[in-house]
Amino acid sequence: MPPRRNPVLITGCSTGIGRASADLLVKAGYTVYATARRPETLAELAVAGAQTLALDVTDERSMVAAVREVERAHGSVGTLINNAGYGEYGPIEETDLDAVRKMFETNVFGLARMTQLVLPGMRAVGSGLIVNIGSMGGRITFPIGGYYHATKYAVEGITDALRNEVRSFGIDVALIEPGAIRTQFEETVNTAAGVANPDSPYADLVAKVRSVNADAYSSKVLSAGPENVAKTVLKVLESDPPRARYLVTAAARTMVNARRLGGDLVWDAIIARQFSR
């Protein structure tokens, strides 16, 4: 295990990918700081050997306090895993923009601010790793998810720029792009997509999206458990240097390649067929 990857600070560990990643990294021998807005949700990770901290990526004081605590104990953060995020779904025309702004605060600005906070310490020691948990939804787009996709496209851009800005300081940057992962995320998506006015002109499309999502997340072919992403996180930490991008799930690779190779006409035809009412 490369010592320079320690300690590992992970955001959004109460459930899903963050929890699975923290658990696997602890088992692999890493010093892990697992964080969540509600630290009481981290009790099992604490028993497993993780250090636990309260951290809300939409609160400046919370972010500063968490990074300072890790730096006080270790000098610098060895690895930052920006995992916290969620999906606010709905038609572009009808979705509440205040809810969209709130999602951007978590998915984009929280990730950006956490990155800003750890970089001075990483530069001072001449090493570090930043792993951003993006999504295949940062490279392909489905209807009713436009604003969520916008946050993940933003993460793609930030990650690409950052990778080339900090390379000369000995800092690596990698992006993990999961496909459909069976966590509480799909429940949030289906709940958000299901609040459309039944008289909305988009009501039929929203219903179709809910149906397609339910089928995808219940399929062991089209989706995977969070442990699959956790294994990729471990692979990134143990790679020197890591790759720029890691797509997770065969379905995600298939769809991203279809979008890339087929262009707009092919992708739009796939979407029209999949979501036809």
PDB file of C-alpha atoms in Angstrom, residues 135-137 139-142 149 153 177-181 212-213 216-217 221-223 247-263 266-268 270-271 274-275:
ATOM      1  CA  SER A 135     -21.417   9.175 -13.083  1.00  0.00           C
ATOM      2  CA  MET A 136     -21.945   7.741 -16.514  1.00  0.00           C
ATOM      3  CA  GLY A 137     -24.538  10.526 -16.408  1.00  0.00           C
ATOM      4  CA  ARG A 139     -21.180  11.562 -20.397  1.00  0.00           C
ATOM      5  CA  ILE A 140     -24.690  10.549 -21.459  1.00  0.00           C
ATOM      6  CA  THR A 141     -28.047  12.165 -20.740  1.00  0.00           C
ATOM      7  CA  PHE A 142     -31.515  10.753 -20.143  1.00  0.00           C
ATOM      8  CA  HIS A 149     -26.704  15.347 -15.508  1.00  0.00           C
ATOM      9  CA  TYR A 153     -21.026  17.126 -16.567  1.00  0.00           C
ATOM     10  CA  GLU A 177     -18.104   7.067 -13.429  1.00  0.00           C
ATOM     11  CA  PRO A 178     -20.571   4.495 -12.071  1.00  0.00           C
ATOM     12  CA  GLY A 179     -23.558   3.256 -13.999  1.00  0.00           C
ATOM     13  CA  ALA A 180     -26.740   2.198 -12.214  1.00  0.00           C
ATOM     14  CA  ILE A 181     -25.713   1.284  -8.662  1.00  0.00           C
ATOM     15  CA  VAL A 212     -37.377   2.249 -16.960  1.00  0.00           C
ATOM     16  CA  ASN A 213     -35.437   3.173 -13.814  1.00  0.00           C
ATOM     17  CA  ALA A 216     -32.717  -1.015 -14.631  1.00  0.00           C
ATOM     18  CA  TYR A 217     -32.038  -0.922 -10.907  1.00  0.00           C
ATOM     19  CA  VAL A 221     -27.258  -7.208 -15.684  1.00  0.00           C
ATOM     20  CA  LEU A 222     -27.908  -3.461 -15.922  1.00  0.00           C
ATOM     21  CA  SER A 223     -26.964  -2.504 -12.355  1.00  0.00           C
ATOM     22  CA  LEU A 247     -16.340   3.488 -15.910  1.00  0.00           C
ATOM     23  CA  VAL A 248     -18.090   1.043 -13.589  1.00  0.00           C
ATOM     24  CA  THR A 249     -20.509  -1.619 -14.930  1.00  0.00           C
ATOM     25  CA  ALA A 250     -20.592  -3.202 -18.364  1.00  0.00           C
ATOM     26  CA  ALA A 251     -23.889  -1.465 -19.119  1.00  0.00           C
ATOM     27  CA  ALA A 252     -22.326   1.932 -18.462  1.00  0.00           C
ATOM     28  CA  ARG A 253     -19.437   1.181 -20.795  1.00  0.00           C
ATOM     29  CA  THR A 254     -21.841   0.021 -23.496  1.00  0.00           C
ATOM     30  CA  MET A 255     -24.016   3.133 -23.288  1.00  0.00           C
ATOM     31  CA  VAL A 256     -21.137   5.604 -23.120  1.00  0.00           C
ATOM     32  CA  ASN A 257     -19.493   3.981 -26.124  1.00  0.00           C
ATOM     33  CA  ALA A 258     -22.784   3.983 -28.035  1.00  0.00           C
ATOM     34  CA  ARG A 259     -23.113   7.705 -27.365  1.00  0.00           C
ATOM     35  CA  ARG A 260     -19.502   8.424 -28.293  1.00  0.00           C
ATOM     36  CA  LEU A 261     -19.390   6.346 -31.460  1.00  0.00           C
ATOM     37  CA  GLY A 262     -22.934   6.843 -32.703  1.00  0.00           C
ATOM     38  CA  GLY A 263     -23.247  10.569 -32.183  1.00  0.00           C
ATOM     39  CA  VAL A 266     -27.913   7.310 -32.884  1.00  0.00           C
ATOM     40  CA  TRP A 267     -28.217   8.316 -29.241  1.00  0.00           C
ATOM     41  CA  ASP A 268     -31.469  10.204 -29.793  1.00  0.00           C
ATOM     42  CA  ILE A 270     -31.925   4.939 -28.649  1.00  0.00           C
ATOM     43  CA  ILE A 271     -33.582   7.343 -26.204  1.00  0.00           C
ATOM     44  CA  GLN A 274     -36.434   3.390 -24.802  1.00  0.00           C
ATOM     45  CA  PHE A 275     -38.746   6.128 -23.554  1.00  0.00           C
TER      46      PHE A 275
END
